[in-house]
Short mmCIF file of C-alpha atoms in Angstrom, two decimals:
data_model
loop_
_atom_site.label_atom_id
_atom_site.label_comp_id
_atom_site.label_asym_id
_atom_site.label_seq_id
_atom_site.Cartn_x
_atom_site.Cartn_y
_atom_site.Cartn_z
CA MET G 1 -6.89 -29.02 5.03
CA ALA G 2 -4.62 -28.61 2.02
CA LEU G 3 -3.44 -25.06 1.40
CA LYS G 4 -4.88 -23.28 -1.61
CA PHE G 5 -2.43 -21.00 -3.45
CA PRO G 6 -1.91 -18.12 -3.70
CA ILE G 7 -2.82 -17.45 -0.08
CA PHE G 8 -4.67 -14.14 0.12
CA MET G 9 -3.23 -11.80 2.74
CA ASP G 10 -4.21 -8.49 1.20
CA SER G 11 -7.60 -7.94 2.80
CA GLN G 12 -6.94 -4.22 3.30
CA SER G 13 -7.10 -3.83 -0.47
CA THR G 14 -10.32 -5.82 -0.72
CA THR G 15 -12.07 -8.80 0.83
CA PRO G 16 -13.88 -11.72 -0.75
CA CYS G 17 -17.65 -11.64 -0.41
CA ASP G 18 -18.97 -13.76 2.40
CA PRO G 19 -21.12 -16.48 0.76
CA ARG G 20 -23.99 -15.46 3.04
CA VAL G 21 -23.76 -11.98 1.52
CA VAL G 22 -24.01 -13.36 -2.01
CA ASP G 23 -27.03 -15.46 -1.00
CA ALA G 24 -28.77 -12.37 0.31
CA MET G 25 -28.05 -10.43 -2.88
CA LEU G 26 -29.08 -12.93 -5.55
CA PRO G 27 -32.88 -12.53 -5.47
CA TYR G 28 -32.49 -8.79 -5.99
CA PHE G 29 -30.95 -9.29 -9.42
CA THR G 30 -33.86 -11.29 -10.77
CA GLU G 31 -37.27 -11.68 -9.16
CA LYS G 32 -36.96 -8.74 -6.73
CA PHE G 33 -35.63 -6.23 -9.25
CA GLY G 34 -37.84 -3.24 -8.44
CA HIS G 35 -36.77 0.39 -8.17
CA PRO G 36 -36.82 1.48 -4.53
CA ALA G 37 -38.20 4.88 -5.56
CA SER G 38 -41.21 3.37 -7.33
CA ARG G 39 -43.87 4.33 -4.83
CA ASN G 40 -46.95 2.94 -6.52
CA HIS G 41 -46.51 -0.80 -6.83
CA PRO G 42 -45.29 -3.83 -4.91
CA TYR G 43 -42.05 -4.14 -6.90
CA GLY G 44 -40.99 -0.76 -5.64
CA TRP G 45 -42.20 -1.40 -2.09
CA GLU G 46 -40.26 -4.64 -1.96
CA ALA G 47 -37.05 -2.94 -3.11
CA GLU G 48 -37.57 -0.02 -0.76
CA ALA G 49 -38.07 -2.37 2.18
CA ALA G 50 -34.84 -4.18 1.31
CA VAL G 51 -32.92 -0.90 1.09
CA ASP G 52 -34.39 0.29 4.39
CA ARG G 53 -33.37 -2.94 6.07
CA ALA G 54 -29.82 -2.56 4.73
CA ARG G 55 -29.76 1.07 5.85
CA GLY G 56 -30.65 -0.09 9.34
CA GLN G 57 -27.97 -2.78 9.30
CA VAL G 58 -25.26 -0.30 8.29
CA ALA G 59 -26.54 2.25 10.82
CA GLN G 60 -26.31 -0.35 13.58
CA LEU G 61 -22.76 -1.25 12.67
CA ILE G 62 -21.56 2.32 13.20
CA GLY G 63 -23.86 3.24 16.05
CA ALA G 64 -26.07 5.64 14.10
CA ARG G 65 -29.35 6.09 15.96
CA ASP G 66 -31.35 6.97 12.86
CA PRO G 67 -31.00 4.86 9.69
CA LYS G 68 -31.88 7.96 7.64
CA GLU G 69 -28.41 9.22 8.48
CA VAL G 70 -26.93 6.59 6.16
CA VAL G 71 -26.52 7.73 2.54
CA PHE G 72 -25.57 5.02 0.08
CA THR G 73 -22.82 5.80 -2.44
CA SER G 74 -20.68 3.84 -4.88
CA GLY G 75 -17.93 3.26 -2.31
CA GLY G 76 -15.34 4.81 -0.03
CA THR G 77 -13.87 7.15 -2.60
CA GLU G 78 -17.25 8.65 -3.44
CA SER G 79 -18.18 8.98 0.23
CA ILE G 80 -14.96 10.86 0.97
CA ASN G 81 -15.46 13.10 -2.07
CA LEU G 82 -19.05 13.81 -1.06
CA ALA G 83 -18.12 14.56 2.55
CA LEU G 84 -15.24 16.92 1.84
CA LYS G 85 -16.55 18.66 -1.25
CA GLY G 86 -20.10 18.69 0.11
CA VAL G 87 -19.09 20.43 3.34
CA ALA G 88 -16.69 22.77 1.56
CA GLU G 89 -19.38 23.98 -0.79
CA MET G 90 -22.16 24.14 1.78
CA TYR G 91 -20.19 26.03 4.42
CA ARG G 92 -18.07 28.22 2.15
CA GLU G 93 -19.67 31.37 3.55
CA LYS G 94 -18.61 30.33 7.04
CA GLY G 95 -14.99 29.59 6.29
CA ASN G 96 -12.48 28.13 3.88
CA HIS G 97 -10.13 26.15 6.09
CA ILE G 98 -9.87 22.36 6.45
CA VAL G 99 -7.70 20.37 8.84
CA THR G 100 -6.64 16.88 7.81
CA THR G 101 -3.58 14.62 8.16
CA VAL G 102 -0.66 13.57 5.99
CA ILE G 103 -1.63 9.88 6.13
CA GLU G 104 -5.17 10.01 4.75
CA GLN G 105 -5.80 7.65 1.89
CA ARG G 106 -5.36 9.00 -1.62
CA ALA G 107 -9.00 10.02 -2.04
CA GLY G 108 -8.80 12.21 1.06
CA LEU G 109 -5.55 13.85 0.04
CA ASP G 110 -6.52 14.33 -3.57
CA VAL G 111 -9.86 15.97 -2.71
CA ALA G 112 -8.02 18.25 -0.27
CA LYS G 113 -5.57 19.23 -3.02
CA ARG G 114 -8.42 19.99 -5.42
CA LEU G 115 -10.11 22.16 -2.79
CA GLU G 116 -6.82 24.01 -2.32
CA ARG G 117 -6.80 24.79 -6.03
CA GLN G 118 -10.32 26.14 -5.58
CA GLY G 119 -9.23 28.58 -2.90
CA PHE G 120 -9.50 26.53 0.29
CA GLU G 121 -6.72 26.40 2.79
CA VAL G 122 -5.79 22.97 4.06
CA THR G 123 -3.58 22.12 7.03
CA TYR G 124 -2.04 18.66 6.83
CA VAL G 125 -1.22 17.63 10.40
CA PRO G 126 1.80 15.30 10.69
CA VAL G 127 1.79 12.03 12.61
CA GLN G 128 4.05 10.62 15.29
CA PRO G 129 6.38 7.65 14.64
CA ASP G 130 3.65 5.22 15.74
CA GLY G 131 1.26 6.77 13.23
CA MET G 132 -0.85 8.58 15.84
CA VAL G 133 -2.07 12.09 15.22
CA ASP G 134 -1.48 14.40 18.18
CA VAL G 135 -4.90 15.80 19.04
CA ASP G 136 -3.25 19.00 20.26
CA ALA G 137 -1.71 19.43 16.82
CA ILE G 138 -5.22 19.42 15.40
CA ARG G 139 -6.35 21.86 18.09
CA ASN G 140 -3.50 24.20 17.20
CA ALA G 141 -4.34 24.01 13.52
CA ILE G 142 -7.94 25.13 13.98
CA THR G 143 -8.67 28.74 13.04
CA PRO G 144 -11.92 30.76 13.08
CA LYS G 145 -12.17 29.89 9.39
CA THR G 146 -12.05 26.12 9.94
CA VAL G 147 -15.18 24.36 8.70
CA LEU G 148 -14.04 20.73 8.67
CA ILE G 149 -11.70 18.31 10.41
CA SER G 150 -11.09 15.10 8.44
CA VAL G 151 -9.05 12.36 10.10
CA MET G 152 -9.06 8.70 9.14
CA TYR G 153 -10.30 6.23 11.75
CA ALA G 154 -7.61 3.61 11.06
CA ASN G 155 -4.85 3.68 8.50
CA ASN G 156 -4.93 1.46 5.44
CA GLU G 157 -1.21 0.67 5.48
CA ILE G 158 -0.10 0.55 9.08
CA GLY G 159 -3.47 0.00 10.75
CA THR G 160 -2.93 2.63 13.45
CA ILE G 161 -6.23 3.57 15.10
CA GLN G 162 -6.61 7.28 15.86
CA ASP G 163 -8.09 8.70 19.04
CA VAL G 164 -11.28 9.50 17.17
CA ALA G 165 -13.34 10.24 20.28
CA ALA G 166 -10.87 12.91 21.41
CA ILE G 167 -10.93 14.50 17.96
CA GLY G 168 -14.75 14.35 17.98
CA ALA G 169 -14.84 16.09 21.35
CA LEU G 170 -12.47 18.76 20.09
CA ALA G 171 -14.63 19.29 17.00
CA LYS G 172 -17.72 19.74 19.21
CA GLU G 173 -15.90 22.18 21.45
CA LYS G 174 -14.83 24.25 18.46
CA GLY G 175 -18.08 23.91 16.54
CA VAL G 176 -16.35 22.34 13.57
CA ILE G 177 -17.71 19.44 11.51
CA PHE G 178 -15.78 16.19 11.91
CA HIS G 179 -15.44 13.64 9.12
CA THR G 180 -13.68 10.32 9.54
CA ASP G 181 -12.66 7.91 6.81
CA ALA G 182 -13.60 4.59 8.39
CA THR G 183 -13.22 2.48 5.25
CA GLN G 184 -10.63 0.29 7.00
CA ALA G 185 -12.13 0.34 10.48
CA ALA G 186 -15.82 -0.25 9.86
CA GLY G 187 -16.80 -3.86 10.43
CA LYS G 188 -13.46 -4.59 12.09
CA MET G 189 -13.83 -2.77 15.40
CA PRO G 190 -16.66 -1.24 17.42
CA ILE G 191 -17.63 2.19 16.12
CA ASP G 192 -20.15 4.50 17.73
CA VAL G 193 -20.68 7.77 15.89
CA GLU G 194 -22.63 9.16 18.86
CA LYS G 195 -20.06 8.40 21.52
CA ALA G 196 -17.18 9.48 19.30
CA GLY G 197 -18.80 12.72 18.17
CA ILE G 198 -18.52 11.87 14.49
CA ASP G 199 -20.53 14.05 12.11
CA LEU G 200 -19.63 12.36 8.83
CA LEU G 201 -18.24 8.86 8.34
CA SER G 202 -17.18 7.14 5.13
CA CYS G 203 -17.22 3.38 4.73
CA THR G 204 -17.32 0.78 1.99
CA ALA G 205 -18.75 -2.71 1.60
CA HIS G 206 -15.89 -4.46 -0.16
CA LEU G 207 -13.57 -4.19 2.84
CA MET G 208 -16.09 -5.96 5.10
CA TYR G 209 -16.85 -9.04 3.00
CA GLY G 210 -19.51 -7.23 0.97
CA PRO G 211 -19.61 -6.47 -2.76
CA LYS G 212 -17.52 -3.89 -4.61
CA GLY G 213 -19.34 -0.85 -5.89
CA VAL G 214 -21.27 0.26 -2.82
CA GLY G 215 -20.42 2.31 0.22
CA ALA G 216 -22.02 4.76 2.57
CA LEU G 217 -21.62 8.20 4.03
CA TYR G 218 -23.07 8.71 7.49
CA VAL G 219 -24.44 12.25 7.75
CA ARG G 220 -25.47 13.41 11.23
CA ARG G 221 -29.02 14.74 11.47
CA LYS G 222 -29.11 16.00 15.04
CA GLY G 223 -26.70 17.87 17.28
CA PRO G 224 -25.61 19.35 14.91
CA ARG G 225 -27.61 18.82 11.74
CA VAL G 226 -24.92 18.51 9.08
CA ARG G 227 -25.71 19.66 5.59
CA ILE G 228 -23.73 18.81 2.49
CA ALA G 229 -24.06 19.99 -1.07
CA PRO G 230 -24.66 17.06 -3.45
CA MET G 231 -22.22 16.27 -6.21
CA MET G 232 -24.77 14.43 -8.29
CA ASP G 233 -27.93 16.18 -9.47
CA GLY G 234 -30.93 14.14 -10.42
CA GLY G 235 -33.94 12.49 -8.86
CA GLY G 236 -33.16 13.63 -5.34
CA HIS G 237 -32.58 10.15 -3.96
CA GLU G 238 -30.87 9.64 -0.60
CA ARG G 239 -32.51 12.75 0.88
CA GLY G 240 -31.18 14.81 -2.01
CA MET G 241 -27.57 14.15 -1.13
CA ARG G 242 -26.88 11.48 -3.72
CA SER G 243 -29.17 11.20 -6.71
CA GLY G 244 -29.15 8.05 -8.79
CA THR G 245 -30.98 4.73 -8.72
CA LEU G 246 -29.68 2.66 -5.85
CA PRO G 247 -27.96 -0.60 -6.82
CA VAL G 248 -30.36 -2.63 -4.70
CA PRO G 249 -28.50 -5.98 -4.85
CA LEU G 250 -25.26 -4.28 -3.76
CA VAL G 251 -27.03 -2.32 -1.03
CA VAL G 252 -28.65 -5.53 0.25
CA GLY G 253 -25.25 -7.25 0.23
CA PHE G 254 -23.69 -4.32 2.07
CA GLY G 255 -26.38 -4.51 4.73
CA ARG G 256 -25.97 -8.24 5.21
CA ALA G 257 -22.17 -7.85 5.33
CA ALA G 258 -22.50 -5.18 8.01
CA GLU G 259 -24.87 -7.36 10.00
CA ILE G 260 -22.50 -10.34 9.90
CA CYS G 261 -19.51 -8.18 10.85
CA ARG G 262 -21.36 -6.85 13.86
CA GLU G 263 -22.35 -10.34 14.99
CA VAL G 264 -18.95 -11.95 14.65
CA MET G 265 -16.78 -8.95 15.55
CA PRO G 266 -15.81 -9.85 19.14
CA GLU G 267 -14.78 -13.37 18.20
CA GLU G 268 -13.34 -12.52 14.79
CA SER G 269 -11.19 -9.63 15.96
CA ARG G 270 -9.76 -11.76 18.78
CA ARG G 271 -9.00 -14.62 16.43
CA LEU G 272 -7.37 -12.41 13.78
CA ALA G 273 -5.33 -10.47 16.32
CA ALA G 274 -3.98 -13.77 17.69
CA LEU G 275 -3.08 -15.01 14.19
CA ARG G 276 -1.56 -11.64 13.35
CA ASP G 277 0.54 -11.72 16.51
CA GLN G 278 1.66 -15.23 15.63
CA LEU G 279 2.73 -14.07 12.16
CA GLN G 280 4.47 -11.03 13.60
CA ASP G 281 6.36 -12.98 16.24
CA GLY G 282 7.29 -15.69 13.76
CA ILE G 283 8.85 -13.18 11.40
CA LEU G 284 10.42 -10.74 13.85
CA SER G 285 11.97 -13.51 15.93
CA ARG G 286 13.68 -15.02 12.88
CA VAL G 287 14.70 -11.97 10.85
CA ASP G 288 17.22 -9.42 12.06
CA GLU G 289 16.70 -5.75 11.27
CA ALA G 290 13.01 -6.08 10.59
CA PHE G 291 10.80 -3.37 12.05
CA LEU G 292 7.12 -3.19 12.89
CA ASN G 293 5.43 -0.16 11.32
CA GLY G 294 2.59 1.51 13.16
CA HIS G 295 1.41 1.44 16.74
CA PRO G 296 2.21 -1.80 18.60
CA GLU G 297 -1.21 -1.88 20.31
CA ARG G 298 -3.54 0.67 18.80
CA ARG G 299 -3.93 -0.98 15.43
CA LEU G 300 -6.44 -2.98 13.45
CA PRO G 301 -6.51 -6.64 14.50
CA HIS G 302 -5.90 -7.96 11.00
CA ASN G 303 -3.06 -5.61 10.04
CA LEU G 304 0.68 -6.28 10.08
CA ASN G 305 3.19 -4.01 8.38
CA ILE G 306 6.91 -4.75 8.57
CA SER G 307 9.93 -3.07 6.97
CA PHE G 308 12.82 -5.37 6.13
CA SER G 309 16.13 -3.54 5.90
CA TYR G 310 18.34 -4.18 2.86
CA VAL G 311 15.68 -5.73 0.65
CA GLU G 312 13.20 -4.03 -1.62
CA GLY G 313 9.49 -4.69 -1.14
CA GLU G 314 8.48 -5.60 -4.66
CA SER G 315 11.23 -8.18 -4.90
CA VAL G 316 9.91 -9.79 -1.72
CA LEU G 317 6.40 -9.99 -3.14
CA MET G 318 7.73 -11.34 -6.41
CA GLY G 319 9.44 -14.12 -4.52
CA LEU G 320 6.09 -15.09 -3.01
CA ASN G 321 3.89 -14.37 -6.02
CA LYS G 322 2.75 -17.89 -6.68
CA GLU G 323 2.20 -18.64 -3.02
CA ALA G 324 0.86 -15.54 -1.34
CA ALA G 325 -0.66 -12.15 -2.12
CA MET G 326 0.41 -9.17 -0.02
CA SER G 327 1.13 -5.53 -0.75
CA SER G 328 4.15 -3.31 -0.40
CA GLY G 329 4.88 0.35 0.12
CA SER G 330 7.61 -0.04 -2.45
CA ALA G 331 7.65 2.49 -5.26
CA CYS G 332 8.13 -0.33 -7.69
CA THR G 333 4.66 -1.69 -6.98
CA SER G 334 3.15 1.53 -8.26
CA ALA G 335 3.64 3.62 -11.35
CA THR G 336 4.67 6.70 -9.40
CA LEU G 337 8.23 5.74 -8.43
CA GLU G 338 7.53 7.27 -5.02
CA PRO G 339 7.61 4.96 -2.04
CA SER G 340 4.81 4.86 0.53
CA TYR G 341 4.03 8.32 1.86
CA VAL G 342 2.54 6.73 4.95
CA ILE G 343 5.73 4.88 5.88
CA ALA G 344 7.70 8.04 5.08
CA ALA G 345 5.33 10.11 7.27
CA ILE G 346 6.00 7.96 10.34
CA GLY G 347 9.63 8.97 10.06
CA ALA G 348 11.11 5.81 8.57
CA SER G 349 14.05 6.35 6.27
CA THR G 350 13.13 6.35 2.60
CA GLU G 351 15.06 3.14 2.19
CA LEU G 352 12.77 1.45 4.72
CA ALA G 353 9.74 2.87 2.95
CA HIS G 354 10.85 0.87 -0.09
CA SER G 355 11.10 -2.22 2.08
CA SER G 356 7.71 -2.40 3.75
CA ILE G 357 5.34 -5.33 3.38
CA ARG G 358 1.72 -5.27 4.52
CA PHE G 359 0.12 -8.54 5.53
CA SER G 360 -3.62 -8.23 6.07
CA LEU G 361 -5.59 -11.17 7.38
CA HIS G 362 -9.28 -11.84 6.95
CA ARG G 363 -12.27 -13.93 7.97
CA PHE G 364 -11.10 -16.96 6.01
CA THR G 365 -7.41 -16.87 7.01
CA THR G 366 -6.30 -20.10 8.66
CA ASP G 367 -3.63 -21.03 11.13
CA GLU G 368 -1.84 -23.09 8.44
CA GLU G 369 -1.81 -20.14 6.05
CA VAL G 370 -0.24 -17.89 8.65
CA GLU G 371 2.38 -20.48 9.45
CA TYR G 372 3.19 -21.01 5.76
CA VAL G 373 3.37 -17.32 4.83
CA GLY G 374 5.54 -16.55 7.85
CA ARG G 375 7.99 -19.31 7.03
CA ARG G 376 8.19 -18.49 3.31
CA THR G 377 8.60 -14.77 3.98
CA VAL G 378 11.59 -15.49 6.20
CA GLU G 379 13.10 -17.68 3.48
CA VAL G 380 12.61 -15.12 0.73
CA ILE G 381 14.09 -12.33 2.84
CA GLY G 382 17.12 -14.54 3.46
CA ARG G 383 17.56 -15.29 -0.23
CA LEU G 384 17.25 -11.61 -1.20
CA ARG G 385 19.64 -10.48 1.50
CA ASP G 386 22.18 -12.96 0.16
CA MET G 387 22.07 -10.97 -3.06
CA SER G 388 21.79 -7.53 -1.47
CA PRO G 389 24.87 -5.31 -1.70
CA LEU G 390 23.51 -3.28 1.21
CA TYR G 391 23.27 -6.30 3.48
CA GLU G 392 26.82 -7.24 2.51
CA LEU G 393 28.07 -3.74 3.33
CA ALA G 394 26.22 -3.74 6.63
CA LYS G 395 27.71 -7.11 7.56
CA GLU G 396 31.16 -5.74 6.75
CA GLY G 397 30.45 -3.01 9.26
CA VAL G 398 30.07 -0.21 6.72
CA ASP G 399 27.55 2.45 7.68
CA ILE G 400 25.36 2.71 4.60
CA LYS G 401 24.56 6.31 5.38
CA SER G 402 28.28 7.16 5.26
CA ILE G 403 28.46 6.21 1.58
CA HIS G 404 27.99 9.06 -0.84
CA TRP G 405 25.19 7.66 -3.01
CA LYS G 406 24.63 9.32 -6.29
CA ALA G 407 20.84 9.59 -6.28
CA GLU G 408 19.42 9.81 -9.76
CA MET F 1 1.81 -5.76 -12.97
CA ALA F 2 2.70 -9.00 -14.68
CA TYR F 3 6.35 -9.79 -15.29
CA SER F 4 7.84 -11.16 -18.49
CA ASP F 5 8.95 -14.79 -18.41
CA LYS F 6 12.57 -13.73 -18.76
CA VAL F 7 12.41 -11.40 -15.76
CA ILE F 8 10.85 -14.17 -13.69
CA GLU F 9 13.44 -16.65 -14.89
CA HIS F 10 16.36 -14.39 -13.93
CA TYR F 11 14.72 -13.51 -10.63
CA ASN F 12 14.20 -17.17 -9.75
CA ASN F 13 17.60 -18.28 -11.01
CA PRO F 14 19.87 -15.26 -10.86
CA ARG F 15 23.21 -15.81 -12.61
CA ASN F 16 26.48 -14.94 -10.98
CA VAL F 17 25.34 -13.68 -7.60
CA GLY F 18 28.31 -12.93 -5.36
CA SER F 19 31.38 -10.82 -4.87
CA PHE F 20 35.08 -10.76 -5.74
CA THR F 21 37.57 -9.35 -3.30
CA LYS F 22 37.99 -5.82 -4.56
CA ASP F 23 41.78 -5.79 -4.79
CA THR F 24 42.10 -9.06 -6.72
CA PRO F 25 44.15 -8.32 -9.87
CA GLY F 26 41.87 -7.59 -12.83
CA VAL F 27 38.75 -6.91 -10.75
CA GLY F 28 36.72 -3.77 -11.38
CA THR F 29 33.79 -2.85 -9.14
CA GLY F 30 30.84 -0.62 -9.85
CA LEU F 31 28.38 0.41 -7.13
CA VAL F 32 25.52 2.52 -8.44
CA GLY F 33 22.06 3.68 -7.41
CA ALA F 34 20.93 4.81 -3.99
CA PRO F 35 19.07 3.08 -1.16
CA GLU F 36 16.51 5.90 -0.94
CA CYS F 37 15.67 5.39 -4.61
CA GLY F 38 15.02 1.73 -3.96
CA ASP F 39 17.77 0.44 -6.27
CA VAL F 40 21.44 -0.31 -5.60
CA MET F 41 23.56 -2.48 -7.88
CA LYS F 42 27.03 -3.77 -7.27
CA LEU F 43 28.54 -5.24 -10.41
CA GLN F 44 32.03 -6.65 -10.64
CA ILE F 45 34.11 -7.86 -13.57
CA LYS F 46 37.24 -9.96 -13.46
CA VAL F 47 39.44 -9.27 -16.48
CA ASN F 48 42.27 -11.44 -17.74
CA LEU F 49 45.11 -8.93 -17.67
CA ASP F 50 46.87 -10.63 -20.58
CA THR F 51 44.00 -10.79 -23.01
CA GLY F 52 41.70 -7.99 -21.83
CA VAL F 53 38.80 -10.43 -21.83
CA ILE F 54 36.25 -10.47 -19.01
CA GLU F 55 36.51 -13.96 -17.58
CA ASP F 56 33.99 -13.67 -14.84
CA ALA F 57 31.37 -11.25 -13.54
CA LYS F 58 29.34 -11.08 -10.36
CA PHE F 59 26.55 -8.92 -8.98
CA LYS F 60 24.53 -8.11 -5.93
CA THR F 61 21.41 -6.01 -6.25
CA PHE F 62 19.00 -4.31 -3.86
CA GLY F 63 15.92 -3.55 -5.90
CA CYS F 64 12.83 -4.87 -7.56
CA GLY F 65 12.63 -8.04 -9.63
CA SER F 66 13.40 -6.15 -12.82
CA ALA F 67 16.51 -4.62 -11.28
CA ILE F 68 17.70 -8.05 -10.17
CA ALA F 69 16.98 -9.50 -13.63
CA SER F 70 18.76 -6.58 -15.39
CA SER F 71 21.92 -7.04 -13.39
CA SER F 72 21.81 -10.82 -13.67
CA LEU F 73 21.51 -10.51 -17.45
CA ALA F 74 24.31 -7.94 -17.54
CA THR F 75 26.75 -10.31 -15.83
CA GLU F 76 25.80 -13.04 -18.29
CA TRP F 77 26.49 -10.78 -21.25
CA LEU F 78 29.76 -9.44 -19.83
CA LYS F 79 31.46 -12.79 -19.61
CA GLY F 80 33.65 -13.48 -22.64
CA LYS F 81 33.52 -9.91 -23.90
CA THR F 82 36.58 -7.68 -24.11
CA VAL F 83 36.57 -4.54 -22.04
CA ASP F 84 35.85 -2.50 -25.18
CA GLN F 85 33.00 -4.73 -26.27
CA ALA F 86 31.52 -4.55 -22.79
CA ALA F 87 31.38 -0.77 -23.00
CA GLU F 88 28.99 -1.10 -25.90
CA ILE F 89 26.21 -2.82 -23.96
CA LYS F 90 23.27 -0.42 -23.95
CA ASN F 91 20.33 -0.24 -21.60
CA THR F 92 17.99 -0.60 -24.58
CA ASP F 93 19.50 -4.04 -25.25
CA ILE F 94 18.47 -5.06 -21.73
CA VAL F 95 15.00 -3.53 -22.15
CA ASN F 96 14.46 -5.51 -25.34
CA GLU F 97 15.80 -8.78 -23.98
CA LEU F 98 13.79 -8.66 -20.75
CA LYS F 99 10.75 -6.90 -22.28
CA LEU F 100 10.77 -4.32 -19.52
CA PRO F 101 7.71 -2.04 -19.33
CA PRO F 102 8.25 1.77 -19.35
CA VAL F 103 8.14 2.09 -15.53
CA LYS F 104 11.05 -0.36 -15.28
CA ILE F 105 13.37 1.22 -17.83
CA HIS F 106 15.32 2.89 -15.02
CA CYS F 107 16.41 -0.62 -13.94
CA SER F 108 18.14 -1.15 -17.28
CA VAL F 109 19.70 2.33 -17.11
CA LEU F 110 21.10 1.45 -13.72
CA ALA F 111 22.52 -1.81 -15.08
CA GLU F 112 24.27 0.10 -17.87
CA ASP F 113 25.62 2.56 -15.30
CA ALA F 114 26.88 -0.36 -13.22
CA ILE F 115 28.71 -1.82 -16.21
CA LYS F 116 30.30 1.55 -16.97
CA ALA F 117 31.28 2.07 -13.34
CA ALA F 118 32.87 -1.39 -13.14
CA LEU F 119 34.78 -0.80 -16.38
CA SER F 120 36.07 2.56 -15.29
CA ASP F 121 37.11 1.18 -11.89
CA TYR F 122 38.91 -1.63 -13.68
CA LYS F 123 40.71 0.82 -15.95
CA ALA F 124 41.70 3.06 -13.09
CA LYS F 125 43.11 0.17 -11.09
CA TRP F 126 44.48 -2.19 -13.68
CA GLY F 127 44.66 -0.33 -16.96
CA GLU F 128 48.42 0.11 -16.60
CA SER F 129 49.18 -3.53 -15.88
CA ALA F 130 47.03 -4.87 -18.69
CA GLY F 131 48.47 -6.24 -21.97
CA ALA F 132 50.01 -3.85 -24.49
CA GLY F 133 47.02 -3.47 -26.80
CA GLN F 134 44.75 -3.11 -23.83
CA ALA F 135 46.98 -0.45 -22.30
CA ALA F 136 46.95 1.56 -25.53
CA ALA F 137 43.19 1.43 -25.70
CA THR F 138 42.97 2.58 -22.11
CA ALA F 139 45.30 5.48 -22.82
CA THR F 140 43.10 6.61 -25.70
CA THR F 141 39.86 6.42 -23.78
CA SER F 142 41.17 8.14 -20.69
CA SER F 143 42.80 11.06 -22.52
#
């Protein structure tokens, strides 16, 4: 099959909708348009039944025993906000301390910072060079005032999968609520909130081949019953935790997406891991001074993050713009002028943080695409190194760290 | 972020990539920026010691597409200018030519710094051996 450009390898930013998901959604825009909270007529009953089915599909994906534990939101960011702020407000009398990590996604970190401004104390646990959080570091951070532990399931940049079950067990032992941001992990790997001792879990549809604009927060009902203060006041939908008319077509799409992910997961994760390994080997075997970021084994099957010494990430992506879409931890890809805090947190030099490229594969990635992107990446790196003063210095045997750089 | 056509053009076809041997007569080298900031530019000029005219210029840049384009453009502009004329190239000229957005202005600043560093290295190394008029100008600027 002929390649279609640009090849999409940025599925950890978003995924295309699976056509089966779109098919499931369409009737709910037009003929089945009822409000799921309309209790007195068939339009409402039909919509409610569709929402309940989706709730069950999402619950199954994450191992929730009771579909009522799934609260629909507008997406991952809202779920994370609701979990952290909701627990903070509800349990304020009990304590004002939260334990989280330095590599949470921006929503997690930004909510934590806001809570700090409101008088909460937050401990940001560091990570090891492979991106793993040391469970003992979390244990040591817990105080009698700790009300919440929030640790992401798998990282959005480097794909490292945390030992969530160990953290869940620790949380149970200490009687602290445990939230995990599973926006990247859900639909990609088996998750069981019961076995892992997860009390709150955030996920989103658009990273699992569902539509943008819908997500969910799992809220445990038993052992312990977790309570959160709502952020949205209104009709008391979603058991009072998230008022607002549910976007039924999106919810239906989310449910269908979750169902498909669960069905195809064993085969899909094997296939993507094999393609990812092929891409990784193809690049690392042909490029010197290129380094894998994240844990070599404990990582999402579709994630590959590599730092290329002596070239800057944005310039690599620019060289591939017309052919392939990836993302970079380079400061130049954002407006902040700060390179990736995740790559910096795993102990890479700042220079390498500017040089990281994330390839993320997906359901529709083909063998030919992987082969093409791997080959072109190697070529672009070669071209950019030919014009890199740092590569030239390194080849002359100059230690770049020995130069006194005048940082601006 | 979308790039301007000129940035893309310079990125795809960078002018004057390469290096001169540093101690070649008439060569001035500027190395500015820092790896941890994500931008390093090496810019070199080769001045005709009789006329004071820049006959050739080369660059190597570690940085984003806009940084590469800024330094490529700088080398293009340097060629044929006298050392004094070269000192008048301003970062704003580069911003205007390449239509750099606000977040990329630092790339043009770095290119101007690289030009200045190359010129001052040239003057320090070769100012004395340059032609009479050139030598006088150097004496004035370095006093």
